[in-house]
GROMACS .gro file of C-alpha atoms in nm:
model
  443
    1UNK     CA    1   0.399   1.535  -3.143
    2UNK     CA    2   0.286   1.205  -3.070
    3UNK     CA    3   0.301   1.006  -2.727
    4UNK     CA    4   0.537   0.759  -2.717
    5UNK     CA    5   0.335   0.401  -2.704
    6UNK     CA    6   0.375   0.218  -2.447
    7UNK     CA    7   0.542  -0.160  -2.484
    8UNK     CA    8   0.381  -0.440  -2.537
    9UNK     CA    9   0.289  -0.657  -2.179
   10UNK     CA   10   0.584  -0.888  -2.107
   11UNK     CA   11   0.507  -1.245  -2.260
   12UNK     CA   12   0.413  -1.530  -2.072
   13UNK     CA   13   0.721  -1.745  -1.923
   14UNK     CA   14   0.441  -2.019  -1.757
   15UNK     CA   15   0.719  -2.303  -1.718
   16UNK     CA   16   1.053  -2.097  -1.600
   17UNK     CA   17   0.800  -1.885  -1.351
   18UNK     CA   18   0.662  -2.175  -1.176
   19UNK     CA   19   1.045  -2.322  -1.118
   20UNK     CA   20   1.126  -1.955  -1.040
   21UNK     CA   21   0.854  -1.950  -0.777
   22UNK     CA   22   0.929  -2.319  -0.660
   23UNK     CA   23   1.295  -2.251  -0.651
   24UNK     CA   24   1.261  -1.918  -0.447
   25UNK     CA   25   1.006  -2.010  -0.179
   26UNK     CA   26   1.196  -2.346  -0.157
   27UNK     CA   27   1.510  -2.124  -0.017
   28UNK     CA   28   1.312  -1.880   0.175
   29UNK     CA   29   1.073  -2.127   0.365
   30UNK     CA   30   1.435  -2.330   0.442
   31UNK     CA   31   1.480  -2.057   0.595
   32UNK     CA   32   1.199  -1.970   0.758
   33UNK     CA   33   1.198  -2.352   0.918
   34UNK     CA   34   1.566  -2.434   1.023
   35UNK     CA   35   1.468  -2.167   1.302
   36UNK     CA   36   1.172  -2.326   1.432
   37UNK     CA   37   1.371  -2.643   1.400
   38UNK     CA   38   1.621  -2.501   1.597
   39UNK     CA   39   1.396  -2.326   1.858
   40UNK     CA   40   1.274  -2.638   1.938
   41UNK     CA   41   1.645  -2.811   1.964
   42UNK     CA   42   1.893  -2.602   2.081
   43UNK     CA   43   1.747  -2.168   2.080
   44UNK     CA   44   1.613  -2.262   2.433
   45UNK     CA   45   1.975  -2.339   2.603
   46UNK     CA   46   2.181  -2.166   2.424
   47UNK     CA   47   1.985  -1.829   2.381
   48UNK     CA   48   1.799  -1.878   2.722
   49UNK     CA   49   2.022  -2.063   2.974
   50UNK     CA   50   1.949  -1.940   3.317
   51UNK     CA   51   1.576  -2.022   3.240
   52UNK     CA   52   1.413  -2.369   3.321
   53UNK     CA   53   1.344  -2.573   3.053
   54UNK     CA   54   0.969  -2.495   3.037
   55UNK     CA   55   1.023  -2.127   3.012
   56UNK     CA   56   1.340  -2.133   2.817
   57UNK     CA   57   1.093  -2.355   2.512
   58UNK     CA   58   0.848  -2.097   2.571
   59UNK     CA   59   1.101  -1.806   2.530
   60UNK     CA   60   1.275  -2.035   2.199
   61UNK     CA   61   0.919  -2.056   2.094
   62UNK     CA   62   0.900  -1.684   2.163
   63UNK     CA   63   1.163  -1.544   1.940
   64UNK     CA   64   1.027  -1.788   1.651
   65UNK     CA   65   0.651  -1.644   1.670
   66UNK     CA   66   0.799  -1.268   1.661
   67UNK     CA   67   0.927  -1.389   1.313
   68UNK     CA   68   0.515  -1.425   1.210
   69UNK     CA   69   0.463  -1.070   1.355
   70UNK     CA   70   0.731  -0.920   1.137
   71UNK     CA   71   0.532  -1.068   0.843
   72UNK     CA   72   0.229  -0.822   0.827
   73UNK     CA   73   0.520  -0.572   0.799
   74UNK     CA   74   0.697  -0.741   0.510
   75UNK     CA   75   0.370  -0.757   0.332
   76UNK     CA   76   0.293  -0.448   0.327
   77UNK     CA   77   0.658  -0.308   0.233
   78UNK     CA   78   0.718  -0.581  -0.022
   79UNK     CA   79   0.295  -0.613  -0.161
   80UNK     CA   80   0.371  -0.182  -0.219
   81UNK     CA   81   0.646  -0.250  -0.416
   82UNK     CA   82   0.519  -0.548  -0.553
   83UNK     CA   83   0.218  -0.378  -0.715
   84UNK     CA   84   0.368   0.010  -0.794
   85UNK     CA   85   0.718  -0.153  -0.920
   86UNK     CA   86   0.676  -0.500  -1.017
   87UNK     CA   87   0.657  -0.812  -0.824
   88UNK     CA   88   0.995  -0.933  -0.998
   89UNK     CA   89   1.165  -0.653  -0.826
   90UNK     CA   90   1.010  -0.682  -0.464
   91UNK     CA   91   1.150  -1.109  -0.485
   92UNK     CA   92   1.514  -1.027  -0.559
   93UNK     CA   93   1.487  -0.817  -0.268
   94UNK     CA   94   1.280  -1.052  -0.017
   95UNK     CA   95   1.579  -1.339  -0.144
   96UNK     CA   96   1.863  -1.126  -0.043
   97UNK     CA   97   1.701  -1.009   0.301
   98UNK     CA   98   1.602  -1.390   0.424
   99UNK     CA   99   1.960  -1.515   0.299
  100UNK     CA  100   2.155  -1.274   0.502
  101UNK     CA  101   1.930  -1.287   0.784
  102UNK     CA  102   1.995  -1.660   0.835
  103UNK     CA  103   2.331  -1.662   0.763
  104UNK     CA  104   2.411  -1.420   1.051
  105UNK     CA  105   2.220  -1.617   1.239
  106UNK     CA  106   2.457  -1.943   1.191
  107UNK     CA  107   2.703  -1.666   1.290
  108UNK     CA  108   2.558  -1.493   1.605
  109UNK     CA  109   2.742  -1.591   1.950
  110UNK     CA  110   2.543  -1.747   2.236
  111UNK     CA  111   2.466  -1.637   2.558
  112UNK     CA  112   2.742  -1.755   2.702
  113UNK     CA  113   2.982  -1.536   2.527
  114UNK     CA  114   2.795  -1.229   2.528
  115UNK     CA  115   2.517  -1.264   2.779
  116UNK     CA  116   2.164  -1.111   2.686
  117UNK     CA  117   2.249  -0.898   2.452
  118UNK     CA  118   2.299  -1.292   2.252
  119UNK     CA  119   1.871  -1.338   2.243
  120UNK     CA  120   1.871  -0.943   2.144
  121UNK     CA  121   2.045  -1.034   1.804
  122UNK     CA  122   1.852  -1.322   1.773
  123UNK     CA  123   1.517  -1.158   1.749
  124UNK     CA  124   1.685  -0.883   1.554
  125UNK     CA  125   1.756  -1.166   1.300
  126UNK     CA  126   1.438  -1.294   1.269
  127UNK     CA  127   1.270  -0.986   1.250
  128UNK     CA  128   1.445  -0.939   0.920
  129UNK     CA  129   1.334  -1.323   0.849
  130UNK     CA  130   0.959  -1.191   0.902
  131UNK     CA  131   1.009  -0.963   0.699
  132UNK     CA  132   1.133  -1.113   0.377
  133UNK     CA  133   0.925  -1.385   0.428
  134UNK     CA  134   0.603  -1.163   0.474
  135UNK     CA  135   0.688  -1.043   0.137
  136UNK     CA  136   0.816  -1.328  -0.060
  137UNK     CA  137   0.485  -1.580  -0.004
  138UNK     CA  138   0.228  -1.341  -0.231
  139UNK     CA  139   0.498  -1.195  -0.491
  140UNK     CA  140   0.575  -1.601  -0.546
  141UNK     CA  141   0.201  -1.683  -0.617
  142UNK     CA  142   0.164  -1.376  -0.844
  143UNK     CA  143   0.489  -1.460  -1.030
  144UNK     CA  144   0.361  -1.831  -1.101
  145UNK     CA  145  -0.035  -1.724  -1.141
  146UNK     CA  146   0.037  -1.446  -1.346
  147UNK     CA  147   0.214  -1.602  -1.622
  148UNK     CA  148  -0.003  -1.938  -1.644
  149UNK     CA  149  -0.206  -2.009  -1.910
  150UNK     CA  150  -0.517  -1.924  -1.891
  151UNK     CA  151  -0.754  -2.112  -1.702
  152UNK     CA  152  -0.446  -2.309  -1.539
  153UNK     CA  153  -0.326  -2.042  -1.272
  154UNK     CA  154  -0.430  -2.255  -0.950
  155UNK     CA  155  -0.206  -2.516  -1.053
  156UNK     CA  156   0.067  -2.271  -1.168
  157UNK     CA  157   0.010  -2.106  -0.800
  158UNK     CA  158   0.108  -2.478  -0.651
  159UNK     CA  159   0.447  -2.454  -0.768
  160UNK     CA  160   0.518  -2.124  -0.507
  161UNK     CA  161   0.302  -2.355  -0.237
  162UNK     CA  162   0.560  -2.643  -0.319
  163UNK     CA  163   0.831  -2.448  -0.184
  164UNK     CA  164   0.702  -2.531   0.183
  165UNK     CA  165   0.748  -2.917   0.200
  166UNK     CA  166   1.023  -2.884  -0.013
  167UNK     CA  167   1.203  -2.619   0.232
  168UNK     CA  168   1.098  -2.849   0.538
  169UNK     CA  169   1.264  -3.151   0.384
  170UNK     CA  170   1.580  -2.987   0.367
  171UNK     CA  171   1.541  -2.856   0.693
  172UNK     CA  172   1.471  -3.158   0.831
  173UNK     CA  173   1.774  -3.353   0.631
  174UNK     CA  174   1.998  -3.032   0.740
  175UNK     CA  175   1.948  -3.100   1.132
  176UNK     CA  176   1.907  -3.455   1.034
  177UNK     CA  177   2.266  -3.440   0.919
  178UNK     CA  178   2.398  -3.239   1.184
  179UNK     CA  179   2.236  -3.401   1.433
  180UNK     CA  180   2.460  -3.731   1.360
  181UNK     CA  181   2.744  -3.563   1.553
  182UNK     CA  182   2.749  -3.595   1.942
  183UNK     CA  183   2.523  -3.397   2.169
  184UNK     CA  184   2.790  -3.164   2.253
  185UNK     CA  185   2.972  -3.061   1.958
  186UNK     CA  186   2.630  -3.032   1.782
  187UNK     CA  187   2.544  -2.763   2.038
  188UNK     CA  188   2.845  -2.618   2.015
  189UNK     CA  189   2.889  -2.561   1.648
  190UNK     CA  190   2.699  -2.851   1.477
  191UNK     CA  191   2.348  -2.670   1.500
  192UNK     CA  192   2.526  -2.363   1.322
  193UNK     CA  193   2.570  -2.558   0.943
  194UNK     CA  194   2.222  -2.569   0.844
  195UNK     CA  195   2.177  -2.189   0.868
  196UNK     CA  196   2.512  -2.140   0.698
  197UNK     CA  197   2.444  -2.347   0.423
  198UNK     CA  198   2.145  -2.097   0.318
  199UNK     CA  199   2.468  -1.856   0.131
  200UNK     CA  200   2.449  -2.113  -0.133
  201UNK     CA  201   2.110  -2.168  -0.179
  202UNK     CA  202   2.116  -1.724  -0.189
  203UNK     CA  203   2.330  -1.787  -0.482
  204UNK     CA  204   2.145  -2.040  -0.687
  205UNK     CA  205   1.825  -1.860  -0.650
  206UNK     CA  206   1.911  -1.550  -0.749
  207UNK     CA  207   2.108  -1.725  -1.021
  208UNK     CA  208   1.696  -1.858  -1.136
  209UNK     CA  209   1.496  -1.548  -0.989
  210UNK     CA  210   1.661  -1.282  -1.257
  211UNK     CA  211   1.599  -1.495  -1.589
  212UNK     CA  212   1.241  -1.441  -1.493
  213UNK     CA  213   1.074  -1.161  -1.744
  214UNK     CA  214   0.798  -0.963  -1.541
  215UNK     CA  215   0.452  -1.048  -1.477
  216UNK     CA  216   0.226  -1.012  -1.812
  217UNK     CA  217  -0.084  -0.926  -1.585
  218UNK     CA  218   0.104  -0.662  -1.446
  219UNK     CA  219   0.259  -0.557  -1.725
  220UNK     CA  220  -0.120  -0.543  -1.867
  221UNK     CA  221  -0.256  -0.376  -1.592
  222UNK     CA  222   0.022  -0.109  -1.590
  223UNK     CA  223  -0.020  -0.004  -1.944
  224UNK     CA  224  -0.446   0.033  -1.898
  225UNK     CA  225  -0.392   0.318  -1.584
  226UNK     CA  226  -0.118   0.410  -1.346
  227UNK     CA  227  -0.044   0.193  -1.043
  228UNK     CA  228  -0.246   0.264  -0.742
  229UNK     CA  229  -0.064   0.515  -0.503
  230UNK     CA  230  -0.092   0.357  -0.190
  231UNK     CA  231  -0.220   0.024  -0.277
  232UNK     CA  232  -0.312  -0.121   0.124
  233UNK     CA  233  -0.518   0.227   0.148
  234UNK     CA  234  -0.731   0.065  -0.194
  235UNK     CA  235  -0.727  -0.261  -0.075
  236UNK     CA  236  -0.883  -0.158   0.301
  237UNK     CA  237  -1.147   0.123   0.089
  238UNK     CA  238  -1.277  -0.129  -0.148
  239UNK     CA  239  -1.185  -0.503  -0.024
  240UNK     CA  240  -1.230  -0.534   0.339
  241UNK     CA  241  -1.451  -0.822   0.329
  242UNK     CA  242  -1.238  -1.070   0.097
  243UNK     CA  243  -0.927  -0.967   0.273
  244UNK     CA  244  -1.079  -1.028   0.656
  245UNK     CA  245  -1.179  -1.377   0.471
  246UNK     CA  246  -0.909  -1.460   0.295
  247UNK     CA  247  -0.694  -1.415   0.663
  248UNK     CA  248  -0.925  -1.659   0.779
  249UNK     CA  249  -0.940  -1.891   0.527
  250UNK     CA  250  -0.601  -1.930   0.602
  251UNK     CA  251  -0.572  -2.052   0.916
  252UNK     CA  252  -0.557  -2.378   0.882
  253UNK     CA  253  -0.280  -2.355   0.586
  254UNK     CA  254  -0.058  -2.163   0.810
  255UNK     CA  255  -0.151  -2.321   1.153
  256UNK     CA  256  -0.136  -2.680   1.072
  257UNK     CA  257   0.247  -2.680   0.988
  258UNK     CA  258   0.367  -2.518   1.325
  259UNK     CA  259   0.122  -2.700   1.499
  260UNK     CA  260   0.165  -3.032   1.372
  261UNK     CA  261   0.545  -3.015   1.258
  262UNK     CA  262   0.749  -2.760   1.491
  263UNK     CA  263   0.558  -2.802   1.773
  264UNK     CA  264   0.538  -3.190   1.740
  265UNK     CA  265   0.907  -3.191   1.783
  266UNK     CA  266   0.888  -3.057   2.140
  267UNK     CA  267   0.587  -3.262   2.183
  268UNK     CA  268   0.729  -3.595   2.101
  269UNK     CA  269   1.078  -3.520   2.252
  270UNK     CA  270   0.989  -3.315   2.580
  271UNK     CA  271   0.635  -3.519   2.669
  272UNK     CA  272   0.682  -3.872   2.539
  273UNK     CA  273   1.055  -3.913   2.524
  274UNK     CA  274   1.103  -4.027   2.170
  275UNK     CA  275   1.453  -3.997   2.039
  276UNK     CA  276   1.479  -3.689   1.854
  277UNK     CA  277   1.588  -3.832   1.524
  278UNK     CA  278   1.272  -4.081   1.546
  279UNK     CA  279   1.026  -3.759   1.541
  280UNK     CA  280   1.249  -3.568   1.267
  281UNK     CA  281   1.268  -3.887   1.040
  282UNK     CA  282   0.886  -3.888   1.082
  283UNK     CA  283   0.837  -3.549   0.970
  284UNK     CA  284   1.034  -3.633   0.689
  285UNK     CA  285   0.831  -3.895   0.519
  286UNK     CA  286   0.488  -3.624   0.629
  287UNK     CA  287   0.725  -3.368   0.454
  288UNK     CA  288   0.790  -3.644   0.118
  289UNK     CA  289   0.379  -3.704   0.105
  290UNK     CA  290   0.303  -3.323   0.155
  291UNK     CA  291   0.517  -3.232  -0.180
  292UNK     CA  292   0.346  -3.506  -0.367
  293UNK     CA  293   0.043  -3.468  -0.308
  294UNK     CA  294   0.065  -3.070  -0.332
  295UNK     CA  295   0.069  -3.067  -0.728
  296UNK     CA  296  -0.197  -3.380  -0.722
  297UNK     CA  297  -0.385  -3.163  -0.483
  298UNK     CA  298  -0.417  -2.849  -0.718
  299UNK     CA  299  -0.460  -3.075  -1.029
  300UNK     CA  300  -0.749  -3.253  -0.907
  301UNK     CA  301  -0.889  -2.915  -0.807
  302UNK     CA  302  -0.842  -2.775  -1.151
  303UNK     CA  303  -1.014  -3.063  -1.308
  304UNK     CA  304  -1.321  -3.079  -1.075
  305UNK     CA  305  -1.366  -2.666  -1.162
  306UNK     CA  306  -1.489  -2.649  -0.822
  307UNK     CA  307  -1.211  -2.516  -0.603
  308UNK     CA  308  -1.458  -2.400  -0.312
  309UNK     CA  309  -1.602  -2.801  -0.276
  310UNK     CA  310  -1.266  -2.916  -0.303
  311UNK     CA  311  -1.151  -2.718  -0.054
  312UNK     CA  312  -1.422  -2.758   0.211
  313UNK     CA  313  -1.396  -3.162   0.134
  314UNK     CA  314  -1.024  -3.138   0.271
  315UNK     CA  315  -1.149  -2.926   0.571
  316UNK     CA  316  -1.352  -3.197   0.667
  317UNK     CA  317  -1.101  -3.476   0.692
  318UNK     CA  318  -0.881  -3.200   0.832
  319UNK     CA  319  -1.101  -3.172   1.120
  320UNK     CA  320  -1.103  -3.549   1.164
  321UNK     CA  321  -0.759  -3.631   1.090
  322UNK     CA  322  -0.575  -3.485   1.427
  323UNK     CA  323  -0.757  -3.768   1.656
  324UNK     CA  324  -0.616  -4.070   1.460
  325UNK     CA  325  -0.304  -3.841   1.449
  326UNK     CA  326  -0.215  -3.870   1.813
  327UNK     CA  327  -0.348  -4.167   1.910
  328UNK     CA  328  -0.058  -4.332   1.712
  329UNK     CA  329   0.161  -4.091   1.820
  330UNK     CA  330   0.112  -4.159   2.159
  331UNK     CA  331   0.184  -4.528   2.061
  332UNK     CA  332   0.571  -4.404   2.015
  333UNK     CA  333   0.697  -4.597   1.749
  334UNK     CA  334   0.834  -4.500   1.471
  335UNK     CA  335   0.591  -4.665   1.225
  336UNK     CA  336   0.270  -4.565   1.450
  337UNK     CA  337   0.454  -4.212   1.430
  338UNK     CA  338   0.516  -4.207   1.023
  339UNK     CA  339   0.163  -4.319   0.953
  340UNK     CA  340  -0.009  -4.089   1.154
  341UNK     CA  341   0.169  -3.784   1.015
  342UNK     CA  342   0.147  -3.939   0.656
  343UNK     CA  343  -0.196  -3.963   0.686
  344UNK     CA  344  -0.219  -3.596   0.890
  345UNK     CA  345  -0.043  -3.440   0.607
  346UNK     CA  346  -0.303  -3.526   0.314
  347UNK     CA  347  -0.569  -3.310   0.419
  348UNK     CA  348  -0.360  -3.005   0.479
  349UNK     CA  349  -0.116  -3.074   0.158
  350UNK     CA  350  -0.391  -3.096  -0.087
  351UNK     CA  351  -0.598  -2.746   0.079
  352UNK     CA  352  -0.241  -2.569   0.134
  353UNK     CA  353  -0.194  -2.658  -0.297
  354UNK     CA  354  -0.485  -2.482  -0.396
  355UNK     CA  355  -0.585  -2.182  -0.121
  356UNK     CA  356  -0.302  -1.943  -0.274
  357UNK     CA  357  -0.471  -1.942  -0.641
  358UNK     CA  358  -0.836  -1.952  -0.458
  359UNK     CA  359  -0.764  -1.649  -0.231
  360UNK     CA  360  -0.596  -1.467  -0.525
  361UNK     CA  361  -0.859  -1.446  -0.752
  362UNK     CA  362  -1.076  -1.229  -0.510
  363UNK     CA  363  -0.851  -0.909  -0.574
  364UNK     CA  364  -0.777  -0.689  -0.883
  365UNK     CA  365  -0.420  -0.721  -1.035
  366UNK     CA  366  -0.336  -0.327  -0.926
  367UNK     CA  367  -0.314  -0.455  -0.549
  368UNK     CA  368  -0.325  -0.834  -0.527
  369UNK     CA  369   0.017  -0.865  -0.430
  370UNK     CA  370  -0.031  -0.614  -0.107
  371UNK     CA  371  -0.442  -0.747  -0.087
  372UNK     CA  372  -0.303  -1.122  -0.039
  373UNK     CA  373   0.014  -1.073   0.122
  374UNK     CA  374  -0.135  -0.840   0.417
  375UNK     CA  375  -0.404  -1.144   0.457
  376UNK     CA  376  -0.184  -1.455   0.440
  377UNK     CA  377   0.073  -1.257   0.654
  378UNK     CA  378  -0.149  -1.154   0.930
  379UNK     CA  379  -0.305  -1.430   0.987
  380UNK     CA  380   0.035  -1.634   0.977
  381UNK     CA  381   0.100  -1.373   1.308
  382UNK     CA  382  -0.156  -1.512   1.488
  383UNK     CA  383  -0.199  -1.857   1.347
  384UNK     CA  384   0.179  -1.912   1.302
  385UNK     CA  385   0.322  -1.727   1.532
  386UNK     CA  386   0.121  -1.845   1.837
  387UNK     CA  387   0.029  -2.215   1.752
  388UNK     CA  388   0.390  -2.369   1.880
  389UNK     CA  389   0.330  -2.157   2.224
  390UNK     CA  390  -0.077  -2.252   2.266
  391UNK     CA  391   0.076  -2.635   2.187
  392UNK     CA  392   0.329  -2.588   2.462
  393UNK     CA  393   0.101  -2.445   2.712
  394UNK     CA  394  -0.197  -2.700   2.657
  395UNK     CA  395   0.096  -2.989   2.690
  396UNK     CA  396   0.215  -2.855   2.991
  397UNK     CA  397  -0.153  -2.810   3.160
  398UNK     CA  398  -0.294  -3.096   3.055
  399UNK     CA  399   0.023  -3.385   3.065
  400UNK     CA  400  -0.084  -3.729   2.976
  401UNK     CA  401  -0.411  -3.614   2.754
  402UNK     CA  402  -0.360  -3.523   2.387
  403UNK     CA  403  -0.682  -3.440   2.334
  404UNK     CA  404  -0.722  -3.081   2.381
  405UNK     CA  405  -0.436  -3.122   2.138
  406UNK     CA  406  -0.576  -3.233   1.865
  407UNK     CA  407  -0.941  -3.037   1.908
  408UNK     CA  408  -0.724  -2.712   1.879
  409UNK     CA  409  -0.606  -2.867   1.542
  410UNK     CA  410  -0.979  -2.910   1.504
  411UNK     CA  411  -1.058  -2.557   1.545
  412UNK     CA  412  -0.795  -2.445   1.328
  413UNK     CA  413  -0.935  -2.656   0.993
  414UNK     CA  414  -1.277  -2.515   1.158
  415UNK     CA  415  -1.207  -2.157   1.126
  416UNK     CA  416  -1.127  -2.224   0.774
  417UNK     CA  417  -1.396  -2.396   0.666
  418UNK     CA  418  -1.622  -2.089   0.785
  419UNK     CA  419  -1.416  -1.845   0.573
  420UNK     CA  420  -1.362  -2.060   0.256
  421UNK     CA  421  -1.741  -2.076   0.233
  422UNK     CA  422  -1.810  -1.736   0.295
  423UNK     CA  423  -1.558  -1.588   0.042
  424UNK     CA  424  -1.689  -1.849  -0.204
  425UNK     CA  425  -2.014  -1.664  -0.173
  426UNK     CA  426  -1.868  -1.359  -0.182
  427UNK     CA  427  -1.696  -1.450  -0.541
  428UNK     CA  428  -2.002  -1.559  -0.658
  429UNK     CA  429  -2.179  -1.237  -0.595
  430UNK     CA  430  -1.926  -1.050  -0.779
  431UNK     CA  431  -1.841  -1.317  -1.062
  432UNK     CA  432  -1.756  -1.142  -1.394
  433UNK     CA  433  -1.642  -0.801  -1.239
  434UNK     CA  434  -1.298  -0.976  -1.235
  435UNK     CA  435  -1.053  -0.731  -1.342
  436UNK     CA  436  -0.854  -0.990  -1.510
  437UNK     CA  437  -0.802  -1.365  -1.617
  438UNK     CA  438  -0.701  -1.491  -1.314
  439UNK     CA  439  -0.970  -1.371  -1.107
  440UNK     CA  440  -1.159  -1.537  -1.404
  441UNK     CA  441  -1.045  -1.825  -1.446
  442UNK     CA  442  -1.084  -1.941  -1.083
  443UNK     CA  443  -1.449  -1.969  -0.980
   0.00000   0.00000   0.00000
């Protein structure tokens, strides 16, 4: 008796997967960033009211960084499913998760109705945030990478990338919106829309996520040998190195955005005075440039076939760019403001475009969903997760200097320069063992 053959890999779907992955991380990194919006407007007191309001933007700032330490978690549920199921499968999921999650959020009473057991909920909440989001970043590459053509996957990886400025502009337009009511009814209720809008956007991308066939690469991988049992236990026995780098490398990706757009809000509004809607309409415009120049970014890269030189060259005007930065921010107008942040955003837009696709092709198809979700989500714990607070506290110590500042910004691009180059080398020392055609086609 014959075995039954298996079926053919799925077919590539390059166009309807990249919208799929822009679409989806769109929704999930709205999300992710009407919280840290509203941790730096209104979580303080209305989660934390009997604090001060130093501690109660620390404690805000708190709840929003335990959202980056529930991402390591996320990745590893959602990167095991991801690579033993199908990453198709592990994204309806992560949708569903973040949706609800920020919904009940726009739902949960404040401390003043229900005491502490009000901040309790809220972490709850964004625990489940961290966790869809730790899962949703990698399986959104993969499902755009995956199904380019070949030799086009870093620019196919952009789209999932895109998601982020396009989430923070409707963020920012959400509270921008709200935030046209008066002080008090936007604290009472106003602040609450934004998150409930996020049922709708559930709908819509679920509508796009499930007309998405499966990935060919891991349909192709799947019919070669069974999936790997316990893919992080692979992934730690055989690619310690590229995933320790590929943490690092990034640092700045992840960093830079909480650094220089959530924390900037308290910045701007706590330490210089601005008007609140002057430093949101700023981040706006940053937010405009960052998801124009994210597909230039990763085209430009593709063309130049030299993605580690192209990355290191945006490194270096990262690590300039946070000086100019705040010395027109300090200036406090809203031009000085716009072009400073316009100007910020370049470096990290065009390097945030193209590290997904980079990172990617260092791991085999059987566990590149777990290999770079576990990386990009830990480091987003520490980079992520801590940057707003490490802001806060080098504000508070050092009032009327920006400088420390922006040489923290510094270190951050730094720290990614160091592990861009070092996993370059590390992909040239094992160029053509790729397992497949991304790995390939990104040298």
């Amino acid at each position: 008796m014959s075995a039954t053959p298996r079926p053919d890999p799925a077919p590539r779907q390059p166009a309807r997967a990249a919208i799929a992955a822009f679409v989806g991380t769109t929704i999930e990194w709205y999300d992710f960033f009407i919280y840290g919006t509203a941790a730096a407007l209104v979580f303080g007191p209305l989660f934390f009211a009997e604090a001060t309001p130093f501690v109660a933007t620390l404690a805000a700032f708190g709840t929003f960084a335990v959202g980056f330490f529930a991402r390591p978690l996320g990745g590893l549920i959602f990167g095991h499913v991801g690579d033993r199921l199908g990453r198709k499968k592990a994204l309806v999921v992560t949708l569903v998760m973040m949706g609800l999650a920020t919904t009940g959020i726009g739902l949960l009473p404040t401390y003043a109705s229900i005491g502490i057991w009000a901040p309790i909920a809220l972490v709850g909440l964004r625990i489940l945030q961290g966790i869809a989001v730790g899962g949703e970043w990698g399986g959104a590459v993969l499902l755009a990478a995956e199904h380019a053509p070949k030799g086009r996957a870093t620019f196919f990886a952009s789209f999932a990338q895109l998601g982020s400025p396009a989430g923070q502009i409707l963020s920012l337009l959400a509270f921008r919106l709200a935030g046209l009511m008066d002080s008090e009814r936007f604290l009472a209720w106003g602040w609450r829309l934004p998150f409930l809008v996020s049922v709708v956007l559930l709908l819509v991308g679920l509508f796009i996520r499930l007309g998405v066939g499966e990935s060919p690469d891991f349909e192709a991988d799947r019919s070669r040998a069974a999936p790997a049992p316990a893919p992080i236990r692979e992934v730690l026995a055989t690619s310690l190195t590229p995933l320790a780098l590929a943490a690092g490398a990034n640092t700045f990706a992840i960093g830079s955005v909480y650094l220089f757009n959530t924390f900037m809000i308290t910045y701007t509004t706590q330490y210089l005075g601005l008007p609140r809607a002057t430093i949101l309409d700023a981040l706006l415009v940053a937010a405009c440039v960052q998801f124009v120049m994210t597909p230039v970014g990763a085209r430009i890269a593709e063309l130049i076939r030299n993605e580690r030189l192209f990355l290191q060259g945006t490194l270096i005007w990262a690590m300039l760019a946070p000086y100019p930065l705040f010395l027109l921010v300090d200036m406090g107008s809203v031009p000085a403001l716009t072009l400073g942040l316009a100007l910020n955003v370049l470096g990290s837009a065009t390097f945030y475009a193209v590290i997904a696709g980079y990172v990617a092709g260092a791991f085999p198809t059987r566990v590149r969903y777990t290999a770079i979700s576990v990386a990009y989500q830990v480091c987003g714990a520490l980079a992520g997760g801590l940057t707003p607070i490490v802001g806060t506290l080098l504000a508070e110590r050092f009032q009327g200097h920006w400088w420390p500042i922006a040489a923290f910004g510094t270190t951050l691009a730094a720290i990614s320069f160091v592990c861009v180059t070092a996993l370059g080398r590390y992909r040239g020392r094992t160029a053509g063992t790729a397992p497949s055609d991304l790995g390939a086609a990104m040298p």
